[in-house]
Every structure is written in C-alpha cells, then in structure tokens.
PDB file of C-alpha atoms in Angstrom:
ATOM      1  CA  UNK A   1     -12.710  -7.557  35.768  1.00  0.00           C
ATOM      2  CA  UNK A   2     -14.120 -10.891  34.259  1.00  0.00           C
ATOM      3  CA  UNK A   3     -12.928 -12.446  30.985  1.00  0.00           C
ATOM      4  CA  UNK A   4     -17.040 -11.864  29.885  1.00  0.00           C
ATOM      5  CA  UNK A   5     -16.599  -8.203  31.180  1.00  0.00           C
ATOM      6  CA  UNK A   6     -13.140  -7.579  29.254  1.00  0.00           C
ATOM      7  CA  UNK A   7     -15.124  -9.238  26.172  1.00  0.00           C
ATOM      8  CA  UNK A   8     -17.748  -6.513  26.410  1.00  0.00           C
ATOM      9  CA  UNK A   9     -15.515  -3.563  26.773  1.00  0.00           C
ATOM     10  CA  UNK A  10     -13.585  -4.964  23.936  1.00  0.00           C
ATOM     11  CA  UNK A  11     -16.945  -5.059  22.118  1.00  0.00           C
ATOM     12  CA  UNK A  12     -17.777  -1.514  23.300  1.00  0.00           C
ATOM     13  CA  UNK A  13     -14.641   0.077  22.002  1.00  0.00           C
ATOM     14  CA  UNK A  14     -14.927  -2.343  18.276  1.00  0.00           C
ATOM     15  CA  UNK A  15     -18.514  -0.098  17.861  1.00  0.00           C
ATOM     16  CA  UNK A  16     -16.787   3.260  18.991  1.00  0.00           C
ATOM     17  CA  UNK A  17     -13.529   2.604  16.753  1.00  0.00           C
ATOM     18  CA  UNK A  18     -15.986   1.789  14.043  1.00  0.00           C
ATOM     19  CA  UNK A  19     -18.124   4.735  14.110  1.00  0.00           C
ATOM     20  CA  UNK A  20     -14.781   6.881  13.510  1.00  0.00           C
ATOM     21  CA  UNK A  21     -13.013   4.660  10.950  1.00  0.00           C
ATOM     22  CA  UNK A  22     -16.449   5.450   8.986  1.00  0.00           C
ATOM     23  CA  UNK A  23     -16.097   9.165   9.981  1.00  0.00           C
ATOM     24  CA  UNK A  24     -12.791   9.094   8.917  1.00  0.00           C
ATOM     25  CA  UNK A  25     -13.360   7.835   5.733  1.00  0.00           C
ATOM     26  CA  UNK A  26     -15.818  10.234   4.863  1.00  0.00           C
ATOM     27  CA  UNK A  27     -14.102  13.194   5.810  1.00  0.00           C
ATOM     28  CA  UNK A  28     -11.235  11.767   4.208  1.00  0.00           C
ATOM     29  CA  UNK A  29     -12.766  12.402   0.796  1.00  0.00           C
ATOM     30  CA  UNK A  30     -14.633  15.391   1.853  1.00  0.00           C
ATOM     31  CA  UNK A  31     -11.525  17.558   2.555  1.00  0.00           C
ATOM     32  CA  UNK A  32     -10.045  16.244  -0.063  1.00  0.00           C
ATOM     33  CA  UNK A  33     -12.217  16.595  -2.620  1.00  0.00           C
ATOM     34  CA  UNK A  34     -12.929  20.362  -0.914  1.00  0.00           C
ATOM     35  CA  UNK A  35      -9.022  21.051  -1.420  1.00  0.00           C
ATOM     36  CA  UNK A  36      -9.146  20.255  -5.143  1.00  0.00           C
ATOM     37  CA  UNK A  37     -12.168  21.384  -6.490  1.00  0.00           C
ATOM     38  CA  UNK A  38     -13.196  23.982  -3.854  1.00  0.00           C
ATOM     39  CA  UNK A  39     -12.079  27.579  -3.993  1.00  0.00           C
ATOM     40  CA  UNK A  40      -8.463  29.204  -3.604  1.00  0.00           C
ATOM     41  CA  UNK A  41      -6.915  29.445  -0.552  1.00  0.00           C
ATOM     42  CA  UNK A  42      -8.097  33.241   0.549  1.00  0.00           C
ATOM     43  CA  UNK A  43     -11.691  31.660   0.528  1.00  0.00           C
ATOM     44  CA  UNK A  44     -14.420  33.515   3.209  1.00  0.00           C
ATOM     45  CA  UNK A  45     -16.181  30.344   3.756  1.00  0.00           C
ATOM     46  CA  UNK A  46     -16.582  28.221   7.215  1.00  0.00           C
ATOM     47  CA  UNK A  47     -14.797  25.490   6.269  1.00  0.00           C
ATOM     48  CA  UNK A  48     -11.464  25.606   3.628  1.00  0.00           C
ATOM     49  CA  UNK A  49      -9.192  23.409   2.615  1.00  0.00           C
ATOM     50  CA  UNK A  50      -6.103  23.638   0.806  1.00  0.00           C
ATOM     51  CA  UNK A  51      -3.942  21.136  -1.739  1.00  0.00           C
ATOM     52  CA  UNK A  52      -0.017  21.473  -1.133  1.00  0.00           C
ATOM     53  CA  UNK A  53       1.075  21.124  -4.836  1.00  0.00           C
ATOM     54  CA  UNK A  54       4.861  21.199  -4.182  1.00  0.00           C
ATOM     55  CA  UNK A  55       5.636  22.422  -7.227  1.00  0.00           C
ATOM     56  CA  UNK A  56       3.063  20.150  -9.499  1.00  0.00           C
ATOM     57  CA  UNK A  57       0.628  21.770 -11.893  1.00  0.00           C
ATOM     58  CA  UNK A  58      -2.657  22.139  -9.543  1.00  0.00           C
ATOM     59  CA  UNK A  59      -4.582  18.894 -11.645  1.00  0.00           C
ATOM     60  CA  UNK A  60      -1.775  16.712 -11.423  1.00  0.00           C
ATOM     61  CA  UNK A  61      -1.503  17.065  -7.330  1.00  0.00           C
ATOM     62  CA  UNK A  62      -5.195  16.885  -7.225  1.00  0.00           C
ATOM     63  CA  UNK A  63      -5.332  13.635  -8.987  1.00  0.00           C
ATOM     64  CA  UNK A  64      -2.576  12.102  -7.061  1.00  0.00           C
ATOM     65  CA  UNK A  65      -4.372  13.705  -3.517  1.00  0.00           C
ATOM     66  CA  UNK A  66      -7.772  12.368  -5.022  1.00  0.00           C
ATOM     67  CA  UNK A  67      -6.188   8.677  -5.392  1.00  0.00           C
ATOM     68  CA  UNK A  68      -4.778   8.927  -1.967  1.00  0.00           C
ATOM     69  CA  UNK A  69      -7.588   9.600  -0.218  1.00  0.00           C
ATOM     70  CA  UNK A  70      -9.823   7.106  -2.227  1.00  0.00           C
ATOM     71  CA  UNK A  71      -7.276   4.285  -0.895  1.00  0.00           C
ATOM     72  CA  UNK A  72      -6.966   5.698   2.419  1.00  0.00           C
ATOM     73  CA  UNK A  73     -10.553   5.910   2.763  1.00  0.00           C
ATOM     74  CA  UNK A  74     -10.554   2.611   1.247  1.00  0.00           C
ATOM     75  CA  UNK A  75      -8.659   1.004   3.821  1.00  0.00           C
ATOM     76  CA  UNK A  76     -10.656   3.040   6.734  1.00  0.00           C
ATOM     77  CA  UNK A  77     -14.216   1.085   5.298  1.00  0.00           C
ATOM     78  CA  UNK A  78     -12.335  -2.360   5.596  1.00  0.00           C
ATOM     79  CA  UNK A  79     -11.067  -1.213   9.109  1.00  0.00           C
ATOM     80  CA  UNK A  80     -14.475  -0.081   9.907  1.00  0.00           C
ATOM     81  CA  UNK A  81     -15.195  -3.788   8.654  1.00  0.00           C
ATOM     82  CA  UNK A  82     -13.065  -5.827  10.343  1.00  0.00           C
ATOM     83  CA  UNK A  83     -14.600  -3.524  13.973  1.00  0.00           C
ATOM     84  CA  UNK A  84     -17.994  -4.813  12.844  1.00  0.00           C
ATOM     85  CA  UNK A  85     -16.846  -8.054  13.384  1.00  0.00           C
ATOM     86  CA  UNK A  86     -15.173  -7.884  16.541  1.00  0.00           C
ATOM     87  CA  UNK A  87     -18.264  -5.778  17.940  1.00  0.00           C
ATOM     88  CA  UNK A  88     -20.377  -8.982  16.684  1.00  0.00           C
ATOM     89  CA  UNK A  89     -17.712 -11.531  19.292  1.00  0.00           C
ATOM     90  CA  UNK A  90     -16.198 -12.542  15.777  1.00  0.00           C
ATOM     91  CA  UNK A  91     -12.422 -11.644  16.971  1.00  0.00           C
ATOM     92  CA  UNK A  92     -10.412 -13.473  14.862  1.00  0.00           C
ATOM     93  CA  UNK A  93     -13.080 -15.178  12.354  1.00  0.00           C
ATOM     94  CA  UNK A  94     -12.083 -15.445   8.763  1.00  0.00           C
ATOM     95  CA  UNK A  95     -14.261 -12.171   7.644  1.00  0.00           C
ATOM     96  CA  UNK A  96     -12.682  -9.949  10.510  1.00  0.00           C
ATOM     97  CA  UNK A  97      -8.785 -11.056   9.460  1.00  0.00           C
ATOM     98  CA  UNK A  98      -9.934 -11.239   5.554  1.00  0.00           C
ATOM     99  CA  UNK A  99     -11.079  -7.018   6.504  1.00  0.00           C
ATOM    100  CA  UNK A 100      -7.714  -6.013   8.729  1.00  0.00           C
ATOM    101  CA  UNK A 101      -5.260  -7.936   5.930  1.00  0.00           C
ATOM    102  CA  UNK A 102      -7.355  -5.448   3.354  1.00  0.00           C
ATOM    103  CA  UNK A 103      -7.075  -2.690   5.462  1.00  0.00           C
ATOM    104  CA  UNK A 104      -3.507  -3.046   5.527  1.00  0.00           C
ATOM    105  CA  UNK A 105      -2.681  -4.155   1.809  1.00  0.00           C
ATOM    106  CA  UNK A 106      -4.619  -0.584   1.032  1.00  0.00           C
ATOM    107  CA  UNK A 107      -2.514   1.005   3.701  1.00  0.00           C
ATOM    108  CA  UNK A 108       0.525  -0.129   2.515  1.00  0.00           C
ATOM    109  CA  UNK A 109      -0.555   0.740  -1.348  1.00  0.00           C
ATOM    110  CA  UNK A 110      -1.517   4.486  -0.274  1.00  0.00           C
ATOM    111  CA  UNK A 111       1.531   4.711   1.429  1.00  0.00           C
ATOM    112  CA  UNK A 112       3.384   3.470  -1.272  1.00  0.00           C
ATOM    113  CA  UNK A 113       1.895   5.414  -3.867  1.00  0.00           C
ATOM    114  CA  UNK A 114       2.171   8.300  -1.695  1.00  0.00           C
ATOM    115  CA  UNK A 115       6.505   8.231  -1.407  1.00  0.00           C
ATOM    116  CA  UNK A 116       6.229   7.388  -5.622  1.00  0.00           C
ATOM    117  CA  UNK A 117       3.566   9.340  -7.011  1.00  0.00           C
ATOM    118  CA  UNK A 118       5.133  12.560  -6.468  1.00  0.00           C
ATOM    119  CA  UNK A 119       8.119  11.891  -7.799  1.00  0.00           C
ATOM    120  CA  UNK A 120       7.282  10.070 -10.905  1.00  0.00           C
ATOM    121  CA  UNK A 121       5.287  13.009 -11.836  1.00  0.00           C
ATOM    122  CA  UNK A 122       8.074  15.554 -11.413  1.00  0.00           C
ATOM    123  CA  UNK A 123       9.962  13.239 -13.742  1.00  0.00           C
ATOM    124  CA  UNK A 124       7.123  13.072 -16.111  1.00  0.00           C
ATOM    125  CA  UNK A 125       7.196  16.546 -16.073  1.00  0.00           C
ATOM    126  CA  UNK A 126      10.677  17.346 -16.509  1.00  0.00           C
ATOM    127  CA  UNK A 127      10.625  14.940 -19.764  1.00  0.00           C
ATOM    128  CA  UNK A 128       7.563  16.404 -21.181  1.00  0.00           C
ATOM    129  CA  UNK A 129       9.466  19.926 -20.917  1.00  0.00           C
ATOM    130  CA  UNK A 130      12.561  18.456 -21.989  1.00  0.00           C
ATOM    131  CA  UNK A 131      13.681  20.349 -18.752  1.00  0.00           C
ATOM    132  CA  UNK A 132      17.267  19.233 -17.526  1.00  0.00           C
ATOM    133  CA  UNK A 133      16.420  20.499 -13.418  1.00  0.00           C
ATOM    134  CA  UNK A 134      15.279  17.530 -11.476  1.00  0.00           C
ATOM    135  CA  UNK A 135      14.506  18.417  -7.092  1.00  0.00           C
ATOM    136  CA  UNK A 136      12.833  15.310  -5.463  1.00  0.00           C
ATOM    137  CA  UNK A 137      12.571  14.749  -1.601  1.00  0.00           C
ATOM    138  CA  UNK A 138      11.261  12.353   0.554  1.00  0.00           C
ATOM    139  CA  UNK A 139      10.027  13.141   3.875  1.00  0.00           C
ATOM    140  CA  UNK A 140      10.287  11.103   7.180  1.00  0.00           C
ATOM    141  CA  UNK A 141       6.801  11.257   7.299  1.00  0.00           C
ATOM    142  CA  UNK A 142       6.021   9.829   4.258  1.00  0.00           C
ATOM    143  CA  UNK A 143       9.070   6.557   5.501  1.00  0.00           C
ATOM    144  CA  UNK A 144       7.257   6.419   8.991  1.00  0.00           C
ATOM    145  CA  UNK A 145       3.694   5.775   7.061  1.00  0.00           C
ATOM    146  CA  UNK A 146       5.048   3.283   4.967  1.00  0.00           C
ATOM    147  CA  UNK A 147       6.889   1.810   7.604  1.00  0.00           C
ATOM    148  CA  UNK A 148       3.761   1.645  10.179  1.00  0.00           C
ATOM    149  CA  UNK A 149       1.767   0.281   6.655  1.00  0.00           C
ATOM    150  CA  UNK A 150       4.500  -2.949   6.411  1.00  0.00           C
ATOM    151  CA  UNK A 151       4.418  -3.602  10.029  1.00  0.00           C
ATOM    152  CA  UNK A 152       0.051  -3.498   9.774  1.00  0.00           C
ATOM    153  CA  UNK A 153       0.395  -5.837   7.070  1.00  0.00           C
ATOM    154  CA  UNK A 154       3.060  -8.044   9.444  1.00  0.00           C
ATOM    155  CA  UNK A 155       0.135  -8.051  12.331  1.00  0.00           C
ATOM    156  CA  UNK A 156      -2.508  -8.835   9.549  1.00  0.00           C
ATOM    157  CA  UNK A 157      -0.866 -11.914   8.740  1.00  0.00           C
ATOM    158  CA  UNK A 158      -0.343 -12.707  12.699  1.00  0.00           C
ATOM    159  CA  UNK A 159      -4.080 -12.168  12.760  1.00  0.00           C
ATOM    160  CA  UNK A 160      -4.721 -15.150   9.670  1.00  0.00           C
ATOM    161  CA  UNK A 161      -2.451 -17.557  11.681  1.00  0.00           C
ATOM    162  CA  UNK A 162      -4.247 -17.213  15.240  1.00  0.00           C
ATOM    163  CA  UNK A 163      -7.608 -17.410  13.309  1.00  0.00           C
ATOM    164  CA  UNK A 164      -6.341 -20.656  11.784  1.00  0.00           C
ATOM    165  CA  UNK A 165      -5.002 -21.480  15.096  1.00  0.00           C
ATOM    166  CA  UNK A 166      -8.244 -20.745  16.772  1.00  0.00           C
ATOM    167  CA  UNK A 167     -10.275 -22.685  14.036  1.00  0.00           C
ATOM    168  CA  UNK A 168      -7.429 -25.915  14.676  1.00  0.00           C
ATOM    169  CA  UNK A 169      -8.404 -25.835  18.348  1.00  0.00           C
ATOM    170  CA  UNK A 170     -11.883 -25.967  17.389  1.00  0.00           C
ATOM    171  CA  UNK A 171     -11.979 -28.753  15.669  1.00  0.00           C
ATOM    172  CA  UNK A 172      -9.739 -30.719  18.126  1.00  0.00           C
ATOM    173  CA  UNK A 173     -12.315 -30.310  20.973  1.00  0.00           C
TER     174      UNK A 173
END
C-alpha cells in the first residue's frame, strides 16, 4: 500500500469515526436524559433507561448523570471535530490538535467529576441531616477512566508538539 493510499484509508476511517463520535454524543444525552426524566424502571415502552442512584435522592443523581453526560458528550463533539480535520488531510494542523487537547481536557473533567461528584454529595447529605453514617466507594472503573482521561490529555499534548514540529519543518524548506 502507497503512502497516498494509507492517507486515504486514514481519511476514510477520520469520516467513519466521526459519524459515531456524533452518534455518540447524541445518544449520550438521549439515554441520559431518558433515565432521569423518563418513567420508572417497570416501564412497557421500547426503549428504557434507568439512573443507578446509589443511595442519592433521585434529583441529586440525575443532576450529577445530566452533567456527566453534557461533558462527555461535550468532549465526543470536539472528537468528532478534531476527525473533521483529519478527514479534510489536516492531521496535525493547529484546529485538529486545538479539538483532541479539548476532547481530552473534557474527558479528564467528566472523569474527574465523575470519582468526586458522588461523594461530595453523600457528604452534603450526611451534613444537611446532621447524620453521623458516612459509606463512600470508588470503583476501578471510575480509576481506569480517569486514568485513560490523563494519559488522552498526555497524547494531546504529543499531538501540539508534532504540529509545531511539522509547522518548524515547514518553514525550513
């Protein structure tokens, strides 16, 4: 395969990976915004969706679950971005690194907010109730998505140096 064939494939799989970062996005918000204000679980409809509270009062885990998914979908758009450019031959152009580093500050936040949302609000809780009973856990899940969020945001900043690299060599020729 040719270096102009390997540049089109690369190009063909930028518009595919595109198309479902948008998807994703959307659906994102859809189920999540179906688990909060759609009906109980026990619902006869096609499509359900339901919100794990883990204990929190059923507005305070929607609003947390509603933030999540308006970062994560967030970061999916800027993802879906940064594709856009690479399908366009802009690989490592200021617009397509500006949209990855995005995608991965958002990432990171989401993931973030996810391990300390949760918690704080149990705590918020408790205080409001003057309650003395504190249970928080952290699942490896939510560590793996942070980690895989701070190593994103590593690559993201690889991605700024080979595009100032690139732009160097540029100018030398």
């Amino acid at each position: 395969m040719t270096a102009t064939e390997n540049f089109m494939a690369l190009r063909r799989r930028a518009r595919w990976l595109r198309l479902v970062a948008s998807a994703g996005a959307g659906l994102c918000l859809a189920v999540t915004l179906l688990a909060v204000f759609g009906p109980a679980t026990g619902s006869a409809g096609l499509l359900a969706a339901t919100l794990h509270t883990d204990g929190l009062p059923h507005a305070w885990a929607g609003a947390i679950a509603l933030l999540l998914a308006a970062l994560v979908a967030a970061a999916l758009w800027q993802l879906a971005r940064m594709l856009g450019e690479v399908e366009r031959g802009a690989l490592f152009a200021p617009a397509a690194t500006r949209h990855f580093r995005r995608f991965a500050r958002l990432l990171l936040v989401a993931a973030l907010l996810r391990l300390l949302l949760p918690p704080l609000a149990v705590l918020a809780l408790v205080a409001m109730e003057r309650s003395a009973t504190v249970t928080l856990s952290f699942s490896g899940g939510d560590l793996l998505a942070l980690f895989v969020a701070v190593v994103l945001f590593f690559v993201a900043r690889l991605f700024d140096e080979a595009a100032r690299l690139e732009e160097d060599s540029r100018s030398i020729v």
